[in-house]
Short mmCIF file of C-alpha atoms in Angstrom, two decimals:
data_model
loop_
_atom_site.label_atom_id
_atom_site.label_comp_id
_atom_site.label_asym_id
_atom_site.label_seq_id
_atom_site.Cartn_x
_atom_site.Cartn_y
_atom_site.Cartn_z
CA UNK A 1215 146.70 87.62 82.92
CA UNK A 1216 145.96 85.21 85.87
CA UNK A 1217 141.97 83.86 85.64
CA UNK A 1218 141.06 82.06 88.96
CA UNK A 1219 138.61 79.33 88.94
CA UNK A 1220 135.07 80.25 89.17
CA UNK A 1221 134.80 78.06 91.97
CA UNK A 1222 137.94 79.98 94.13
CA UNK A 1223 136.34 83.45 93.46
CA UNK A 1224 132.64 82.68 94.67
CA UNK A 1225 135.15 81.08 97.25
CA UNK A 1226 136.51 84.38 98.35
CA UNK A 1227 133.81 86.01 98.09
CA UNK A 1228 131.68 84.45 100.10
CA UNK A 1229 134.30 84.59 102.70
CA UNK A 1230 134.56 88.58 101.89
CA UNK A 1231 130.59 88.34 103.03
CA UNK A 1232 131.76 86.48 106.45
CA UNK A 1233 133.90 89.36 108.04
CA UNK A 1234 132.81 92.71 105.97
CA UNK A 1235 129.18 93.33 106.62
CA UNK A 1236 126.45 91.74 109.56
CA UNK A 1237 123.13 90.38 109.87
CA UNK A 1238 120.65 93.03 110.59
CA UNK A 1239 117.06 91.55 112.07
CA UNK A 1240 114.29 92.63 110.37
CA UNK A 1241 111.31 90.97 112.49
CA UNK A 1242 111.62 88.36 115.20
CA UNK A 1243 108.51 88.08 116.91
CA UNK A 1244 106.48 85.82 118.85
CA UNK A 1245 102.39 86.00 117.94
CA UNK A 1246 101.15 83.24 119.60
CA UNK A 1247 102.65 84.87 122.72
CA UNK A 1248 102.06 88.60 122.23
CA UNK A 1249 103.55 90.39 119.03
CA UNK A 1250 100.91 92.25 117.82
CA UNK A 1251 99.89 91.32 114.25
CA UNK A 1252 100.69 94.83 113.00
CA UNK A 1253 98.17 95.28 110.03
CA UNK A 1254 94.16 94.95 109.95
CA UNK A 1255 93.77 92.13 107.71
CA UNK A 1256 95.72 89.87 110.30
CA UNK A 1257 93.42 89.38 113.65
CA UNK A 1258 95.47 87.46 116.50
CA UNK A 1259 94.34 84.58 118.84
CA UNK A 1260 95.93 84.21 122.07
CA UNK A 1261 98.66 80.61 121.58
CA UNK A 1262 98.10 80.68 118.09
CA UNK A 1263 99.05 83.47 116.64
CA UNK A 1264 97.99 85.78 113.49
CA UNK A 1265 95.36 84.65 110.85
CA UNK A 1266 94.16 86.25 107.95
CA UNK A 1267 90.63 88.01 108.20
CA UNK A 1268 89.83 88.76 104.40
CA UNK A 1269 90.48 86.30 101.29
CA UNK A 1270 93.50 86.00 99.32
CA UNK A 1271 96.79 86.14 101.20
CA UNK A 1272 96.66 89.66 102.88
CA UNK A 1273 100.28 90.46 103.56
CA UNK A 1274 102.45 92.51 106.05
CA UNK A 1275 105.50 94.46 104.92
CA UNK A 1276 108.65 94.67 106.45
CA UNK A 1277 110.94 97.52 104.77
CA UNK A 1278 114.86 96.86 104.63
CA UNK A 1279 116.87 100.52 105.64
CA UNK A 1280 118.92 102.02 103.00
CA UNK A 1281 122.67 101.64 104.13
CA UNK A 1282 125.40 103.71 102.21
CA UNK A 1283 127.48 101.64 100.48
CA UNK A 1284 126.17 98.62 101.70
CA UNK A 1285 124.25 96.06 99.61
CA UNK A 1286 121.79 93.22 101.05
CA UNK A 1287 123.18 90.63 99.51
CA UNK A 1288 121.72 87.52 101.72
CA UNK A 1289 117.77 86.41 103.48
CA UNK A 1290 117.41 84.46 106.00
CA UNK A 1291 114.41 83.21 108.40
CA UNK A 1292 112.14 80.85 109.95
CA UNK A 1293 108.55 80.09 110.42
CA UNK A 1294 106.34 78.21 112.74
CA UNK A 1295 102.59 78.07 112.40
CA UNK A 1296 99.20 75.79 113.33
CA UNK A 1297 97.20 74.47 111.04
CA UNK A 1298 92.85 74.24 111.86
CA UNK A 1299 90.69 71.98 110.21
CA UNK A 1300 91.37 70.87 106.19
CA UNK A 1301 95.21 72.88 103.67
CA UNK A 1302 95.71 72.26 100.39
CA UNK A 1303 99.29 73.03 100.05
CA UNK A 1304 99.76 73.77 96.44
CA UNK A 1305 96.63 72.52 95.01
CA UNK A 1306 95.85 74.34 91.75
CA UNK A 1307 92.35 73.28 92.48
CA UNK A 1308 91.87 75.26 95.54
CA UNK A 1309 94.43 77.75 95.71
CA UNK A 1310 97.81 77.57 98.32
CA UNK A 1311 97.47 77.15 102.07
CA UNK A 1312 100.67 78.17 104.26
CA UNK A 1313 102.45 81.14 104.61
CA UNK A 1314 105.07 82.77 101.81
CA UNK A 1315 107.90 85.43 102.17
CA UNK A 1316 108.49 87.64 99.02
CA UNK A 1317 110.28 90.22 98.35
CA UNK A 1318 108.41 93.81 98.48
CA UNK A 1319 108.55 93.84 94.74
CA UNK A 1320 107.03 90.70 94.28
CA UNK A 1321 110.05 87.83 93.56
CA UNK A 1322 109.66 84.70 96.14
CA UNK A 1323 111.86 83.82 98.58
CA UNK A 1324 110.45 81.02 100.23
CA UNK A 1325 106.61 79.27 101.08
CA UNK A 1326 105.98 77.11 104.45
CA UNK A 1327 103.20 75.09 102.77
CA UNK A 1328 100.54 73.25 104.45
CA UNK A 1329 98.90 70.13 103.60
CA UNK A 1330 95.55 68.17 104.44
CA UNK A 1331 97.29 65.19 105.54
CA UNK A 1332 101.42 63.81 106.22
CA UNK A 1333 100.08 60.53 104.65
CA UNK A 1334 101.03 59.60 101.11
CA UNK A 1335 98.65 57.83 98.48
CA UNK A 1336 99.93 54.80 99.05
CA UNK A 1337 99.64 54.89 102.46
CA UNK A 1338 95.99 55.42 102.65
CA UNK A 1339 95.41 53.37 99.75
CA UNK A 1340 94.49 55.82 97.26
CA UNK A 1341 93.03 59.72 98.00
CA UNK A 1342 90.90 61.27 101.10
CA UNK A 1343 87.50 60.43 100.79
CA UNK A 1344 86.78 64.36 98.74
CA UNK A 1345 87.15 65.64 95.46
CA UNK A 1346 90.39 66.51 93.80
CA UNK A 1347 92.38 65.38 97.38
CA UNK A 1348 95.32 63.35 95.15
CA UNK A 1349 96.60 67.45 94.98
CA UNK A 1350 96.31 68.54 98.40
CA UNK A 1351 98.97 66.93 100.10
CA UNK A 1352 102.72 68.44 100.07
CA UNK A 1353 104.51 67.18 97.28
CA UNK A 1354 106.65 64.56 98.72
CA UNK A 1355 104.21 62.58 99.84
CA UNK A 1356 102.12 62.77 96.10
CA UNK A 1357 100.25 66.34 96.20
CA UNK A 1358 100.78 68.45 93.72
CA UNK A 1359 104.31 70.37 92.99
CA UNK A 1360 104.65 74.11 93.45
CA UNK A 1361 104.49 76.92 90.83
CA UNK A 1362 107.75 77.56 88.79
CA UNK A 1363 108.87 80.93 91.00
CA UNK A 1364 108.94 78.94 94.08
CA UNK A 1365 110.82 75.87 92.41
CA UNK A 1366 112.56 74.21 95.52
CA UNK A 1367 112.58 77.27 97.84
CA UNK A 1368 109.69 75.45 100.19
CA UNK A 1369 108.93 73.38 103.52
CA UNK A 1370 105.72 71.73 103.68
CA UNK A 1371 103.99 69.94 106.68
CA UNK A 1372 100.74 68.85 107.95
CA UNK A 1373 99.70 68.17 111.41
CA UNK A 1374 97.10 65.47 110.49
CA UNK A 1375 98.07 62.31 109.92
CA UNK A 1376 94.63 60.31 108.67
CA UNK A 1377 93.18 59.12 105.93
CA UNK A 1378 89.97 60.80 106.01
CA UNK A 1379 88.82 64.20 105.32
CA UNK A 1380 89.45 66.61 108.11
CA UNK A 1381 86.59 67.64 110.64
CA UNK A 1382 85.77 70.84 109.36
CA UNK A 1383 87.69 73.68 111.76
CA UNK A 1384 89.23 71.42 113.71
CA UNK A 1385 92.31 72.74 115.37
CA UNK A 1386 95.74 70.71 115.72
CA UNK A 1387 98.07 71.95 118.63
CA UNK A 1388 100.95 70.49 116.82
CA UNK A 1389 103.13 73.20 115.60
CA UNK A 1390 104.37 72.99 112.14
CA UNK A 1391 108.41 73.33 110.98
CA UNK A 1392 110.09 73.62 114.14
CA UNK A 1393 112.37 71.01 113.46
CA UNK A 1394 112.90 72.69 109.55
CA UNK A 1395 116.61 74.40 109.39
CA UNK A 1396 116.12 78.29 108.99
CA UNK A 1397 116.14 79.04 105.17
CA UNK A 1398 119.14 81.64 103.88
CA UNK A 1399 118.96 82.40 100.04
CA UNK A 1400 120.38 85.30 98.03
CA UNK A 1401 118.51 88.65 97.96
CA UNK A 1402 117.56 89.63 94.69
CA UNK A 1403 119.32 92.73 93.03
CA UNK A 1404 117.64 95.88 94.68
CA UNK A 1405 115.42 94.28 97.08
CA UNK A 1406 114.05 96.73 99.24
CA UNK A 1407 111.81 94.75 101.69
CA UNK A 1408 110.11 91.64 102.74
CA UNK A 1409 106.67 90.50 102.23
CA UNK A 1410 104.57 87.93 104.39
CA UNK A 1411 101.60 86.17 103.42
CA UNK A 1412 99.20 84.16 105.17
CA UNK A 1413 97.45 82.08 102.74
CA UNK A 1414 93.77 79.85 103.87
CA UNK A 1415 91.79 79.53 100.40
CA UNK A 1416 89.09 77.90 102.16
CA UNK A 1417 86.25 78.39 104.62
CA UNK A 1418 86.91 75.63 106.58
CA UNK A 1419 90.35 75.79 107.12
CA UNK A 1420 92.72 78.52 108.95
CA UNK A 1421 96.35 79.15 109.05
CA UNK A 1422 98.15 80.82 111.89
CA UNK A 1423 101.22 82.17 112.18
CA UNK A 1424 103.12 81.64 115.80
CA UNK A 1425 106.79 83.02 115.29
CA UNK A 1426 108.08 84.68 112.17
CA UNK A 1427 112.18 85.59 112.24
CA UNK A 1428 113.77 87.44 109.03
CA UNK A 1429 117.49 88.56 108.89
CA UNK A 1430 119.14 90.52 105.99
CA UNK A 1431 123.06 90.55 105.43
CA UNK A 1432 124.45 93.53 104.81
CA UNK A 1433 127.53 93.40 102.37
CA UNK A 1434 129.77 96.51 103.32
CA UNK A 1435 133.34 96.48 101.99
CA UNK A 1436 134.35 99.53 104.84
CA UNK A 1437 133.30 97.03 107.75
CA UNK A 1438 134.81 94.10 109.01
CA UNK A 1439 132.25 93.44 111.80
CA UNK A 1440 130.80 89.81 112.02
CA UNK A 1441 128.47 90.76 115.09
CA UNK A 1442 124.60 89.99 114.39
CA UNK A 1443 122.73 92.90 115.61
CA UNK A 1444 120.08 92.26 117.80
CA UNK A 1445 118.57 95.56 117.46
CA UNK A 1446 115.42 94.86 114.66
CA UNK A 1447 115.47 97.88 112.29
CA UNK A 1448 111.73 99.91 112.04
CA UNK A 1449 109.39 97.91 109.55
CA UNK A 1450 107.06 99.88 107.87
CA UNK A 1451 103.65 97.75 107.56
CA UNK A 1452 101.65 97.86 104.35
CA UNK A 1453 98.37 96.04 103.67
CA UNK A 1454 97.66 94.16 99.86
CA UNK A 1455 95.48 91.04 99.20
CA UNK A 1456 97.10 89.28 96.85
CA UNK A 1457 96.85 85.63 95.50
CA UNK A 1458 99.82 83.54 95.24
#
């Protein structure tokens, strides 16, 4: 019996993927413009965007429509927030700061983390003048690493650049990852939806959430269309506070 290469059939069937089935939108909005936030633990400022109004990392839920015969084999999306006065990233000290997209049953598909500062250590010759701030920059410039379930699937940017702490609520017009590619990773076995957090452990800090875009491929061996819809399917929105 013929056995192809592992390599030649994840080959072929990720060109299968390319011309039977189509990316579907799920949410493509604009808050800072006017998308309304869509859930009441999310209040919305005018050019910022959404921001979470209770502790933990309330969350809006986006469900994915049941196709027959078609499986979701593929998420895609992209983020672009602010950041106001001091993040943490992925400090286990003080909890995470950014925004995180899971899947409606819980398994992570990607975080946009936020840190207090872009400088490294080194750069500002040791930490920020407050307790614990070694952890609270993203990791590649010497804050702490993320958790195990979101392993590499992660951006992280700040939009302050000193060496100092943070004034307390102060706002930076910079927004963060427009320049990051969109992320695309495989959807886990039965996913049925997507969550968002917003994530600001701390009183003096906030995390807003300008534009938020999240595709789904549909795999469908009866189709060969390779047209992305434009048309985003109904999300149903759910409202959990949740820690990450």
């Amino acid at each position: 019996m013929l056995r192809l290469p592992s390599v030649i059939v994840l080959g072929l069937f990720a060109s299968l993927w390319g011309t039977q089935g189509e990316w579907v939108s799920l949410v493509d909005a604009n808050y800072a413009a006017s998308a309304p936030c869509g859930v009441s633990t999310w209040s919305r400022t005018a050019g910022r965007g959404c921001y979470p109004t209770t502790n933990g990392c309330p969350s809006r839920n986006f469900a994915i429509a049941a196709r027959p015969g078609a499986i979701v084999t593929q998420v895609r999306g992209s983020v672009t927030a602010f950041q106001e006065g001091t993040a943490d990233a992925f400090s286990v000290q003080w909890g995470f700061d950014g925004i995180a997209l899971y899947t409606t049953n819980g398994q992570h598909l990607w975080s946009y983390a936020i840190g207090k500062t872009s400088q490294t250590i080194a750069q500002c010759d040791g930490c920020l003048a407050c307790t614990n701030c070694c952890t609270v920059r993203c990791p590649a410039a010497g804050g702490a690493q993320p958790p195990p379930a979101v392993g590499n699937n992660y951006y992280c940017a700040s939009a302050y650049s000193g060496c100092s702490e943070p004034i307390a609520d102060q706002f930076f017009s910079t927004p963060l990852f427009t320049s990051n590619q969109p992320f695309e990773v495989s959807a886990p076995a039965g996913m049925t939806g997507v969550t968002v957090k917003i994530c600001a452990a701390q009183a003096d800090e906030e995390i807003y959430l300008r534009t938020l875009s999240v595709e789904v491929f549909y795999y469908d061996p009866t189709t060969t269309s390779t047209t992305t819809t434009s048309t985003t399917t109904t999300a149903t929105s759910t409202t959990t506070t949740t820690t990450t």
